[in-house]
PDB file of C-alpha atoms in Angstrom:
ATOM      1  CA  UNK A  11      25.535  15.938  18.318  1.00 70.00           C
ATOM      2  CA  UNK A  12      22.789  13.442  18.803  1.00 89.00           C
ATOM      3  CA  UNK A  13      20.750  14.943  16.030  1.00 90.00           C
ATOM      4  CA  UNK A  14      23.475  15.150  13.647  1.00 89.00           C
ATOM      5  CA  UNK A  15      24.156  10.852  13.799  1.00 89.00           C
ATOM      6  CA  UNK A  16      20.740  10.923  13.638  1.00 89.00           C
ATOM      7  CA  UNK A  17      20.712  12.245  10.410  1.00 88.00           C
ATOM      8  CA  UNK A  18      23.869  10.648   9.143  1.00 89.00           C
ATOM      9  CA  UNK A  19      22.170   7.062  10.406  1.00 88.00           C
ATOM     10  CA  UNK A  20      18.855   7.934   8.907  1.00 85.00           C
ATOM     11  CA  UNK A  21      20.191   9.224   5.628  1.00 86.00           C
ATOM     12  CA  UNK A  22      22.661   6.087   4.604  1.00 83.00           C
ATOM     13  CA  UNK A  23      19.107   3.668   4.820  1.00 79.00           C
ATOM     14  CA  UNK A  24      17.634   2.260   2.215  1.00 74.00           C
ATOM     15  CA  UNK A  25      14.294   3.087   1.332  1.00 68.00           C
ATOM     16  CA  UNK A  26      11.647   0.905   3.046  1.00 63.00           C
ATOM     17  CA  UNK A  27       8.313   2.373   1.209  1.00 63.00           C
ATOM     18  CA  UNK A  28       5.996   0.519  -0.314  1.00 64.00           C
ATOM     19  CA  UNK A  29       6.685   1.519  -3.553  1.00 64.00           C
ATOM     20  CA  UNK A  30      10.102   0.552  -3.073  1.00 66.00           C
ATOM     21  CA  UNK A  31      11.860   4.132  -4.691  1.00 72.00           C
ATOM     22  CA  UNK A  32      11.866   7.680  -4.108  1.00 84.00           C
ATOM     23  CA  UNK A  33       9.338   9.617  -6.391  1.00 85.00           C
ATOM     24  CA  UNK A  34      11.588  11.575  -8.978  1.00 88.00           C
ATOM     25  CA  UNK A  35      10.046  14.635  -9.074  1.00 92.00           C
ATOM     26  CA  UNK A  36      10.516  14.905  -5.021  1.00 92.00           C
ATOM     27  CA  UNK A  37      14.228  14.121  -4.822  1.00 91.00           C
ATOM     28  CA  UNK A  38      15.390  17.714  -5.950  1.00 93.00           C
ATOM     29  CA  UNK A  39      13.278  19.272  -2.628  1.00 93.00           C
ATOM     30  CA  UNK A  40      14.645  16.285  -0.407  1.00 93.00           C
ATOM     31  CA  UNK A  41      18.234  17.514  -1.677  1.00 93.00           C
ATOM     32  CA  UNK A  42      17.785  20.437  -0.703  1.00 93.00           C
ATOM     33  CA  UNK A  43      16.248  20.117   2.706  1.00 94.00           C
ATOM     34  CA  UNK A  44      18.904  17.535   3.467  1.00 94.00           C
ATOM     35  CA  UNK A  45      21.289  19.687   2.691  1.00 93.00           C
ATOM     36  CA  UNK A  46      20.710  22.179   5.895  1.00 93.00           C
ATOM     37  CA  UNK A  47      22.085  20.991   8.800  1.00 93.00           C
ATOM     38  CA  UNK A  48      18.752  21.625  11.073  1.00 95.00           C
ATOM     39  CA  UNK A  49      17.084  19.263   8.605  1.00 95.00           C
ATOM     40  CA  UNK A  50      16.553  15.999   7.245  1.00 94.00           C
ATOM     41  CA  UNK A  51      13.892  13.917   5.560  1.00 94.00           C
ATOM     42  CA  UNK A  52      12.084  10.583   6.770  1.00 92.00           C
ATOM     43  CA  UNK A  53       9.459   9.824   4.212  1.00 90.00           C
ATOM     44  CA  UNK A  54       8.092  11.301   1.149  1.00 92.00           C
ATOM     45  CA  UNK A  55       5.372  11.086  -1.690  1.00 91.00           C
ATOM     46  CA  UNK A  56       5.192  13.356  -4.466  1.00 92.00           C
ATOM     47  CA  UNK A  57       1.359  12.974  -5.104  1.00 93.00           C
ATOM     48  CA  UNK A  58      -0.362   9.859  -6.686  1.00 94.00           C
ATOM     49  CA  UNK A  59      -3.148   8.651  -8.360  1.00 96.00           C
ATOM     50  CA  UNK A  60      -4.462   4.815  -7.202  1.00 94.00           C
ATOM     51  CA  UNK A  61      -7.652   2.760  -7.495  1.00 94.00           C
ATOM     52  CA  UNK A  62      -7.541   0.352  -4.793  1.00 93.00           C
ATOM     53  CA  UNK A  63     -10.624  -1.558  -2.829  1.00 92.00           C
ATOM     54  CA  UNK A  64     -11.009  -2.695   0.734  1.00 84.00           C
ATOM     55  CA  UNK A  65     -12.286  -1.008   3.835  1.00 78.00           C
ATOM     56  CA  UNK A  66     -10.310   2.163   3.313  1.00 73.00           C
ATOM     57  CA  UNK A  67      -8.135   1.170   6.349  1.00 78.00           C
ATOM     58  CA  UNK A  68      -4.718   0.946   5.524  1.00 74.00           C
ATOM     59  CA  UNK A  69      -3.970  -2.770   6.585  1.00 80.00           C
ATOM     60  CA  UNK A  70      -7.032  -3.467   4.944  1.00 84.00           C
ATOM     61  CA  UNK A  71      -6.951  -1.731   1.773  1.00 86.00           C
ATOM     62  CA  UNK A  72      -5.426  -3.070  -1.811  1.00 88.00           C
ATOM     63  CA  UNK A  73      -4.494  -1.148  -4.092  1.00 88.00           C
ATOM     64  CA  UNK A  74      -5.192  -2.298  -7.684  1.00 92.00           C
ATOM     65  CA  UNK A  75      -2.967   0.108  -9.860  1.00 93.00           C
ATOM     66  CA  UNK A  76      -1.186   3.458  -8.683  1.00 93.00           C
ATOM     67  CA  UNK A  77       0.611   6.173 -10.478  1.00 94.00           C
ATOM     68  CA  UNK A  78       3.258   8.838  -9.820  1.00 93.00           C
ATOM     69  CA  UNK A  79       3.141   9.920 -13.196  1.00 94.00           C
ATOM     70  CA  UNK A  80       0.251  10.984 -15.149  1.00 96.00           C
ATOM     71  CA  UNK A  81      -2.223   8.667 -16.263  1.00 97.00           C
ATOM     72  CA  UNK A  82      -4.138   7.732 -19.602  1.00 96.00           C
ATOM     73  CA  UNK A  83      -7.539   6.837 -19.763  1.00 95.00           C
ATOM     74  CA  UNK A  84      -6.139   2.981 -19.506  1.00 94.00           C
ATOM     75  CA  UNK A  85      -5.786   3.684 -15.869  1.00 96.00           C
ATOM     76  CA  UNK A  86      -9.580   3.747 -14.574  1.00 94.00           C
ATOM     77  CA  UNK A  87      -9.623  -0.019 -16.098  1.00 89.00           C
ATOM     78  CA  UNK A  88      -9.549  -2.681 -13.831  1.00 84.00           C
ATOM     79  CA  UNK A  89     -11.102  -6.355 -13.246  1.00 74.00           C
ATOM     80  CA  UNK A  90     -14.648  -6.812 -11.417  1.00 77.00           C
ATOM     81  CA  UNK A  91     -14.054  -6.380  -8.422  1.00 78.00           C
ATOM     82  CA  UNK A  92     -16.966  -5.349  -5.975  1.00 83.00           C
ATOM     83  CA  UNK A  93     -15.835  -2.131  -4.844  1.00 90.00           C
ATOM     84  CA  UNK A  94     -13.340   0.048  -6.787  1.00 93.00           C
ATOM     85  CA  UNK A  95     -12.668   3.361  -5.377  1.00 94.00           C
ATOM     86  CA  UNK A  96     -10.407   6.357  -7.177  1.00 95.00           C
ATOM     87  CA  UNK A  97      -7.707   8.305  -5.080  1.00 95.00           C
ATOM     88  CA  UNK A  98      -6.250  11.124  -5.847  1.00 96.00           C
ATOM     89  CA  UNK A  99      -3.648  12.156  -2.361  1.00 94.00           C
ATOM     90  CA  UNK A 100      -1.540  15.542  -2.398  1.00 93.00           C
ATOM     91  CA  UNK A 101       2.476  15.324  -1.444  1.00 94.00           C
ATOM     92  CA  UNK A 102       3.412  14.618   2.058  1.00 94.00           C
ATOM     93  CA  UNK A 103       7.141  15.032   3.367  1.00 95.00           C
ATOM     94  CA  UNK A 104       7.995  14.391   6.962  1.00 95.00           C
ATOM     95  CA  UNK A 105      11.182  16.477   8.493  1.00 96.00           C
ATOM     96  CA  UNK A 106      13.400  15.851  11.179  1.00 96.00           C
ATOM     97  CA  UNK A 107      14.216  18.781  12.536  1.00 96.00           C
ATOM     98  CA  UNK A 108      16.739  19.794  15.401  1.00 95.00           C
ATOM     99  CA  UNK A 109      14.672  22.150  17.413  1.00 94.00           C
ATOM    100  CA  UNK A 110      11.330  23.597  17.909  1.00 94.00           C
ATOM    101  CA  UNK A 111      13.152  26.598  16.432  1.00 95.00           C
ATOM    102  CA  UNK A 112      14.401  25.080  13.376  1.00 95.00           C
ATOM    103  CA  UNK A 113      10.384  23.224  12.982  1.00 95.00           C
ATOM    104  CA  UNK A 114       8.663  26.241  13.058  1.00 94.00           C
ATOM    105  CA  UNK A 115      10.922  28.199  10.459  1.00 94.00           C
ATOM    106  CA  UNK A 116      10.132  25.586   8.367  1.00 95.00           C
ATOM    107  CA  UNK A 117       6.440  25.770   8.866  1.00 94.00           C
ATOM    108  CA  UNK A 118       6.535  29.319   8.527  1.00 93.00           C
ATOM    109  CA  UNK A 119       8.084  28.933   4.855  1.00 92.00           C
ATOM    110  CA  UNK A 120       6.125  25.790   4.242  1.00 94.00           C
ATOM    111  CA  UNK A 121       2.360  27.294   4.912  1.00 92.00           C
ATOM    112  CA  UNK A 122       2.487  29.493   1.966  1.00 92.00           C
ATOM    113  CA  UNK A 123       2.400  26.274  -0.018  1.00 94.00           C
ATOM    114  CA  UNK A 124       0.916  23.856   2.362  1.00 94.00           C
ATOM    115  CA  UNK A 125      -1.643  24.807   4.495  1.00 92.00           C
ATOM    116  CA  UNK A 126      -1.834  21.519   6.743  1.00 87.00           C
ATOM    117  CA  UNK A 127       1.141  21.872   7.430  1.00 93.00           C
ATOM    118  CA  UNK A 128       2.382  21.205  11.297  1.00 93.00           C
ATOM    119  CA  UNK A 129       4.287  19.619  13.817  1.00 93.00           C
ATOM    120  CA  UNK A 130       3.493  15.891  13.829  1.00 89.00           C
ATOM    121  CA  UNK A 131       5.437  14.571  16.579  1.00 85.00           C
ATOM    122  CA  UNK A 132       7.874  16.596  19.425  1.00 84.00           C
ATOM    123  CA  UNK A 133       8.275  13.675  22.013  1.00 82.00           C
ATOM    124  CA  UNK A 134      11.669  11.721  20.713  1.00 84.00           C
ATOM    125  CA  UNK A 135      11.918  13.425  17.547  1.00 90.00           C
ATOM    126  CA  UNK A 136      10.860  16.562  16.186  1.00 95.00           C
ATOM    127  CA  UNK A 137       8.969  15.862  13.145  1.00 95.00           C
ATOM    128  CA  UNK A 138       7.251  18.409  10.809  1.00 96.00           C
ATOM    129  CA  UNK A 139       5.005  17.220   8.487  1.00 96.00           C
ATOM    130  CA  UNK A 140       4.069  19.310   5.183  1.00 96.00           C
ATOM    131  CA  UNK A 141       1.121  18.617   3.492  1.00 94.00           C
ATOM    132  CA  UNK A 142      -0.776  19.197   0.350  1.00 92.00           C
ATOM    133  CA  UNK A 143      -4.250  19.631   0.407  1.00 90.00           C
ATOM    134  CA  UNK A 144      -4.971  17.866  -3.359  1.00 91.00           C
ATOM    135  CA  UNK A 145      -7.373  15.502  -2.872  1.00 93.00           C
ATOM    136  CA  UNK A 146      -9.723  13.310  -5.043  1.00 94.00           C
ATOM    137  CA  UNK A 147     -11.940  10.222  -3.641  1.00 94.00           C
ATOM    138  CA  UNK A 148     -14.784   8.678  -5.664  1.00 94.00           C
ATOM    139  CA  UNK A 149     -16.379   5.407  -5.873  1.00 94.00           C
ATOM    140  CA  UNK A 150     -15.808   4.392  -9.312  1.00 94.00           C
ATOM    141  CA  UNK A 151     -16.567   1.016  -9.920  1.00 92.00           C
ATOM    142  CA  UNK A 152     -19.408  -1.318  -7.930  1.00 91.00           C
ATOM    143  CA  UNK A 153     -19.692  -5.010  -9.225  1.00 88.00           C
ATOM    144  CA  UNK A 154     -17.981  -4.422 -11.933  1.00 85.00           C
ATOM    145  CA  UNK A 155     -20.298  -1.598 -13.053  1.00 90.00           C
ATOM    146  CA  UNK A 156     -18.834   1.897 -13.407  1.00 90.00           C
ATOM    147  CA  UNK A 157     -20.591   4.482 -11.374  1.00 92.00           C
ATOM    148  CA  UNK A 158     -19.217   7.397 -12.609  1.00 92.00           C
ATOM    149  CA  UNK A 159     -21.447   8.438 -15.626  1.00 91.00           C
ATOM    150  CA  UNK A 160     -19.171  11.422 -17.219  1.00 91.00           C
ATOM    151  CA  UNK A 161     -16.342  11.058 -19.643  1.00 94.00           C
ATOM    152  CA  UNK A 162     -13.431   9.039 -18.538  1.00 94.00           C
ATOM    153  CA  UNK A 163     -10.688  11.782 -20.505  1.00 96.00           C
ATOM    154  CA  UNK A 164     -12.479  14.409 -18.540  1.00 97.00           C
ATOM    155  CA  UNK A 165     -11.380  12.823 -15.472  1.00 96.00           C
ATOM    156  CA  UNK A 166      -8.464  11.801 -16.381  1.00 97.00           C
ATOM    157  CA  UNK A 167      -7.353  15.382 -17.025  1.00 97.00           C
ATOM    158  CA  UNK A 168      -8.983  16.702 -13.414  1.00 97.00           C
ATOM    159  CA  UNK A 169      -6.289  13.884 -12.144  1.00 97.00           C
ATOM    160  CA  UNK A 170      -3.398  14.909 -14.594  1.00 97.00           C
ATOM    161  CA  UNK A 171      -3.938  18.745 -13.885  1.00 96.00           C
ATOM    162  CA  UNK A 172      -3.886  18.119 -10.347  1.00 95.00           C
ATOM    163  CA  UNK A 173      -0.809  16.229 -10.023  1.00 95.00           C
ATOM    164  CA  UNK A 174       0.873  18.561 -12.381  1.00 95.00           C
ATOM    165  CA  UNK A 175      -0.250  21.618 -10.290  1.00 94.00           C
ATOM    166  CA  UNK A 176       1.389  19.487  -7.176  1.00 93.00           C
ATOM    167  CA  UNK A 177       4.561  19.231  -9.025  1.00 93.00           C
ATOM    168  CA  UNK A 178       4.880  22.542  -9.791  1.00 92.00           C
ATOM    169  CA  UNK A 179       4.402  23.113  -6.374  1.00 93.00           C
ATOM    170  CA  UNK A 180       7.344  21.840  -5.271  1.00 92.00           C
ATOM    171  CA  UNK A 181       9.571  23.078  -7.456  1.00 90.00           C
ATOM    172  CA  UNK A 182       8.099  26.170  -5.720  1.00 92.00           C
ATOM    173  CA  UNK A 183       9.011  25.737  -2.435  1.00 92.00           C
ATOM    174  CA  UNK A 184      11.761  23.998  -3.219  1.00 91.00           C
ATOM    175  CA  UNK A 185      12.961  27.661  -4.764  1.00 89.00           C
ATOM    176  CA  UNK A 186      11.138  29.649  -2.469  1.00 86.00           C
ATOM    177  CA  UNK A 187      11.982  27.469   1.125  1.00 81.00           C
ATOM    178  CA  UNK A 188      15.341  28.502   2.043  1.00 68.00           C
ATOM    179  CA  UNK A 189      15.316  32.612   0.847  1.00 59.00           C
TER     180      UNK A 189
END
């Protein structure tokens, strides 16, 4: 019974991310894991794109521009800054889930798709967390300079292709989780 207030609490808050919304093209596969009654969701990112600078450490990092969506060629400009690096990060989804039992039928369904995939916490709460292995991280800009030498649509479409393969994804195991 604990589990299922749990939920219910969990479920009725509103969302605290940085960001400040739900990706779009991860609500359909947060539906649909809510939905089960062994399940719910905590926190979720569909896959983005982001230039930020800083010491890579997450209180210390900025980000300059980010994307959820695919980007133009517009996106790799910036101001001078002295160090701008390019990230590309795969979807992550963390999952309550009731039991051990009910965390590692998920993993079982969820490895096909994501291979570092696994149990993230088992103390208080149960939490699986699935995780895409898409992953882009380049230096791009250093005093203002641009140190990537190659054609700026080329890269944009290694991004673009990425993220779309990520999405499709998804819809994948969002299809394919619960058979």
């Amino acid at each position: 019974m604990a589990f299922d207030n749990e939920k219910k609490t969990f479920l009725s808050k509103t969302d605290k991310s940085k960001k400040g919304s739900i990706d779009a093209k991860i609500i359909p596969l947060l539906k649909t894991i809510n939905e089960k009654k062994d399940y719910y969701t905590t926190s979720s990112c569909s896959g983005r794109a982001y230039l930020w600078e800083g010491s890579g450490k997450k209180s210390e990092t900025q980000w300059l521009k980010v994307s959820h969506d695919p980007i133009g060629v517009d996106f790799f400009e910036t101001a001078d800054k002295s160090m701008v690096w390019l990230r590309l990060e795969g979807m992550i989804l963390h999952v309550a889930c009731r039991d051990l039992e009910a965390a590692n039928v998920l993993l079982d369904k969820a490895r096909k798709y994501y291979k570092k995939s696994s149990i993230l916490s088992a103390s208080n709460k149960i939490i699986v967390e699935l995780r895409g292995s898409e992953i882009v991280e380049m230096p791009l800009y250093k005093d203002g300079r641009s140190l990537f030498s190659g054609d700026l649509g080329w890269l944009r479409d290694l991004i673009n292709s990425k993220l779309s393969r990520m999405w499709g994804t998804l819809e994948k195991f969002r299809k394919d989780i619960w058979d």
